[in-house]
Amino acid sequence: MRIDIITVLPSLLDSFLNHSIVQRAKDKELVQVNIHNLRDYATNKQRSVDDYAYGGGAGMVLMIEPVVQCLESLQKGREYQEVIYMSPDGQPLQQSLVNQISLLSNVIILCGHYKGIDERLREHFITREISIGDYVLSGGELPAAVLADAVIRLVPGVLSNESSALTDSFQDGLIAPPVYTRPAEFRNLKVPSVLLSGHEKEIEKWRFEQSVKRTVERRPDRSDEMPPGQPGKDAG
Ligand code: SAH
């Protein structure tokens, strides 16, 4: 999979790209992430990429020309299935959307800044808009990193234990069960004994029950998405 991120602040993405799962995915050549500095595509003498909003008001707007220059130079090299703009009024990011995007091979993510981007870009060049939540950040870089991280960890081979992504919250409509590690007892705080029993079936049953309980308690809004026939689905 190849992800191209367009930004005015490439350095904000450095640490994200050079650590942990993303680094591993790049090392194993499972994922290629390229950062493009929008300023390299400025078309005017001042090499600016933003300008005042027509009609007045505070805040600058990213201009259409450099963004289109950048998009077209990328699209000359290959076909992109999606040109995504990170935006607080976009489609809310959920695991099901992450799953869909992880199946694509070439994706562009455009990070906005300041007041946002010229609306004509959104109307004619962007294929999908995604929000990471109902709050406003100063730029699209952190949202782009959130999306890329969620997607990259699903690419086969990226996580060392492949099944581990499947047992995370939301993947099967349920929230993940609690987890514990050594020591088995800390200041009289004990790990549930079933987890120490070595009894695989019992452990699986306990985890499933905990998942259902958590989903019903913490996310009753999602209990509709639980696989059918699960105990507790209609509770809460
Ligand atoms: N004026 C805009 C906010 C601009 S914030 C409005 O009121 O909707 C600047 C940039 O940060 C946006 O262009 C977008 O790329 C990014 N951004 C901010 N909050 C975001 C969120 N919740 N999800 C995704 N992107 C976001």
PDB file of N, CA and C and ligand atoms in Angstrom, residues 85-88 111-116 130-133 135-140 143, ligand 1:
ATOM      1  N   TYR A  85      -9.522  14.297   2.091  1.00  0.00           N
ATOM      2  CA  TYR A  85      -9.249  15.546   2.802  1.00  0.00           C
ATOM      3  C   TYR A  85      -9.686  15.374   4.255  1.00  0.00           C
ATOM      4  N   MET A  86      -8.777  15.637   5.182  1.00  0.00           N
ATOM      5  CA  MET A  86      -9.111  15.542   6.600  1.00  0.00           C
ATOM      6  C   MET A  86      -9.861  16.818   6.965  1.00  0.00           C
ATOM      7  N   SER A  87     -11.072  16.680   7.517  1.00  0.00           N
ATOM      8  CA  SER A  87     -11.889  17.860   7.772  1.00  0.00           C
ATOM      9  C   SER A  87     -12.868  17.604   8.916  1.00  0.00           C
ATOM     10  N   PRO A  88     -13.015  18.584   9.831  1.00  0.00           N
ATOM     11  CA  PRO A  88     -13.918  18.331  10.968  1.00  0.00           C
ATOM     12  C   PRO A  88     -15.366  18.064  10.553  1.00  0.00           C
ATOM     13  N   CYS A 111      -3.831  17.407   4.069  1.00  0.00           N
ATOM     14  CA  CYS A 111      -4.002  18.053   5.375  1.00  0.00           C
ATOM     15  C   CYS A 111      -4.350  19.520   5.147  1.00  0.00           C
ATOM     16  N   GLY A 112      -5.422  19.977   5.747  1.00  0.00           N
ATOM     17  CA  GLY A 112      -5.741  21.401   5.660  1.00  0.00           C
ATOM     18  C   GLY A 112      -4.973  22.173   6.723  1.00  0.00           C
ATOM     19  N   HIS A 113      -5.099  23.484   6.671  1.00  0.00           N
ATOM     20  CA  HIS A 113      -4.472  24.319   7.691  1.00  0.00           C
ATOM     21  C   HIS A 113      -5.239  25.625   7.757  1.00  0.00           C
ATOM     22  N   TYR A 114      -4.926  26.441   8.765  1.00  0.00           N
ATOM     23  CA  TYR A 114      -5.579  27.752   8.905  1.00  0.00           C
ATOM     24  C   TYR A 114      -7.101  27.577   8.894  1.00  0.00           C
ATOM     25  N   LYS A 115      -7.784  28.297   8.011  1.00  0.00           N
ATOM     26  CA  LYS A 115      -9.254  28.227   7.940  1.00  0.00           C
ATOM     27  C   LYS A 115      -9.735  27.011   7.151  1.00  0.00           C
ATOM     28  N   GLY A 116      -8.806  26.361   6.450  1.00  0.00           N
ATOM     29  CA  GLY A 116      -9.203  25.235   5.608  1.00  0.00           C
ATOM     30  C   GLY A 116      -8.672  25.406   4.191  1.00  0.00           C
ATOM     31  N   ILE A 130     -12.840  13.067   5.687  1.00  0.00           N
ATOM     32  CA  ILE A 130     -12.909  12.292   6.926  1.00  0.00           C
ATOM     33  C   ILE A 130     -12.599  13.169   8.128  1.00  0.00           C
ATOM     34  N   SER A 131     -13.412  13.010   9.181  1.00  0.00           N
ATOM     35  CA  SER A 131     -13.195  13.720  10.441  1.00  0.00           C
ATOM     36  C   SER A 131     -12.751  12.732  11.499  1.00  0.00           C
ATOM     37  N   ILE A 132     -11.844  13.150  12.388  1.00  0.00           N
ATOM     38  CA  ILE A 132     -11.474  12.244  13.488  1.00  0.00           C
ATOM     39  C   ILE A 132     -12.256  12.567  14.758  1.00  0.00           C
ATOM     40  N   GLY A 133     -13.205  13.485  14.693  1.00  0.00           N
ATOM     41  CA  GLY A 133     -14.024  13.753  15.875  1.00  0.00           C
ATOM     42  C   GLY A 133     -14.575  15.168  15.841  1.00  0.00           C
ATOM     43  N   TYR A 135     -14.293  18.077  17.100  1.00  0.00           N
ATOM     44  CA  TYR A 135     -13.495  19.129  17.725  1.00  0.00           C
ATOM     45  C   TYR A 135     -12.582  19.639  16.626  1.00  0.00           C
ATOM     46  N   VAL A 136     -12.034  20.848  16.809  1.00  0.00           N
ATOM     47  CA  VAL A 136     -11.231  21.428  15.736  1.00  0.00           C
ATOM     48  C   VAL A 136      -9.764  21.505  16.150  1.00  0.00           C
ATOM     49  N   LEU A 137      -8.900  20.921  15.318  1.00  0.00           N
ATOM     50  CA  LEU A 137      -7.453  20.992  15.517  1.00  0.00           C
ATOM     51  C   LEU A 137      -6.912  22.074  14.595  1.00  0.00           C
ATOM     52  N   SER A 138      -5.639  22.443  14.793  1.00  0.00           N
ATOM     53  CA  SER A 138      -5.130  23.543  13.962  1.00  0.00           C
ATOM     54  C   SER A 138      -4.698  23.106  12.573  1.00  0.00           C
ATOM     55  N   GLY A 139      -4.483  21.805  12.392  1.00  0.00           N
ATOM     56  CA  GLY A 139      -4.088  21.345  11.068  1.00  0.00           C
ATOM     57  C   GLY A 139      -4.491  19.905  10.855  1.00  0.00           C
ATOM     58  N   GLY A 140      -4.415  19.459   9.615  1.00  0.00           N
ATOM     59  CA  GLY A 140      -4.829  18.094   9.286  1.00  0.00           C
ATOM     60  C   GLY A 140      -3.737  17.055   9.512  1.00  0.00           C
ATOM     61  N   PRO A 143      -4.717  14.498  12.395  1.00  0.00           N
ATOM     62  CA  PRO A 143      -5.765  13.632  11.834  1.00  0.00           C
ATOM     63  C   PRO A 143      -5.240  12.676  10.758  1.00  0.00           C
TER      64      PRO A 143
HETATM   65  N1  SAH B   1     -12.515  26.351   9.609  1.00  0.00           N
HETATM   66  C1  SAH B   1     -12.619  24.931   9.677  1.00  0.00           C
HETATM   67  C2  SAH B   1     -11.560  24.316  10.581  1.00  0.00           C
HETATM   68  C3  SAH B   1     -10.186  24.420  10.020  1.00  0.00           C
HETATM   69  S1  SAH B   1      -9.041  23.644  11.054  1.00  0.00           S
HETATM   70  C4  SAH B   1     -13.972  24.582  10.260  1.00  0.00           C
HETATM   71  O1  SAH B   1     -14.477  25.323  11.080  1.00  0.00           O
HETATM   72  O2  SAH B   1     -14.497  23.494   9.926  1.00  0.00           O
HETATM   73  C5  SAH B   1      -7.668  23.449  10.004  1.00  0.00           C
HETATM   74  C6  SAH B   1      -7.488  22.086   9.386  1.00  0.00           C
HETATM   75  O3  SAH B   1      -7.297  21.133  10.395  1.00  0.00           O
HETATM   76  C7  SAH B   1      -8.647  21.594   8.558  1.00  0.00           C
HETATM   77  O4  SAH B   1      -8.554  22.076   7.261  1.00  0.00           O
HETATM   78  C8  SAH B   1      -8.491  20.090   8.637  1.00  0.00           C
HETATM   79  O5  SAH B   1      -7.611  19.606   7.636  1.00  0.00           O
HETATM   80  C9  SAH B   1      -7.824  19.876   9.987  1.00  0.00           C
HETATM   81  N2  SAH B   1      -8.746  19.418  11.050  1.00  0.00           N
HETATM   82  C10 SAH B   1      -9.097  20.117  12.147  1.00  0.00           C
HETATM   83  N3  SAH B   1      -9.922  19.417  12.927  1.00  0.00           N
HETATM   84  C11 SAH B   1     -10.104  18.219  12.322  1.00  0.00           C
HETATM   85  C12 SAH B   1     -10.866  17.049  12.647  1.00  0.00           C
HETATM   86  N4  SAH B   1     -11.617  16.973  13.735  1.00  0.00           N
HETATM   87  N5  SAH B   1     -10.807  16.010  11.788  1.00  0.00           N
HETATM   88  C13 SAH B   1     -10.071  16.061  10.664  1.00  0.00           C
HETATM   89  N6  SAH B   1      -9.346  17.155  10.310  1.00  0.00           N
HETATM   90  C14 SAH B   1      -9.351  18.213  11.117  1.00  0.00           C
END
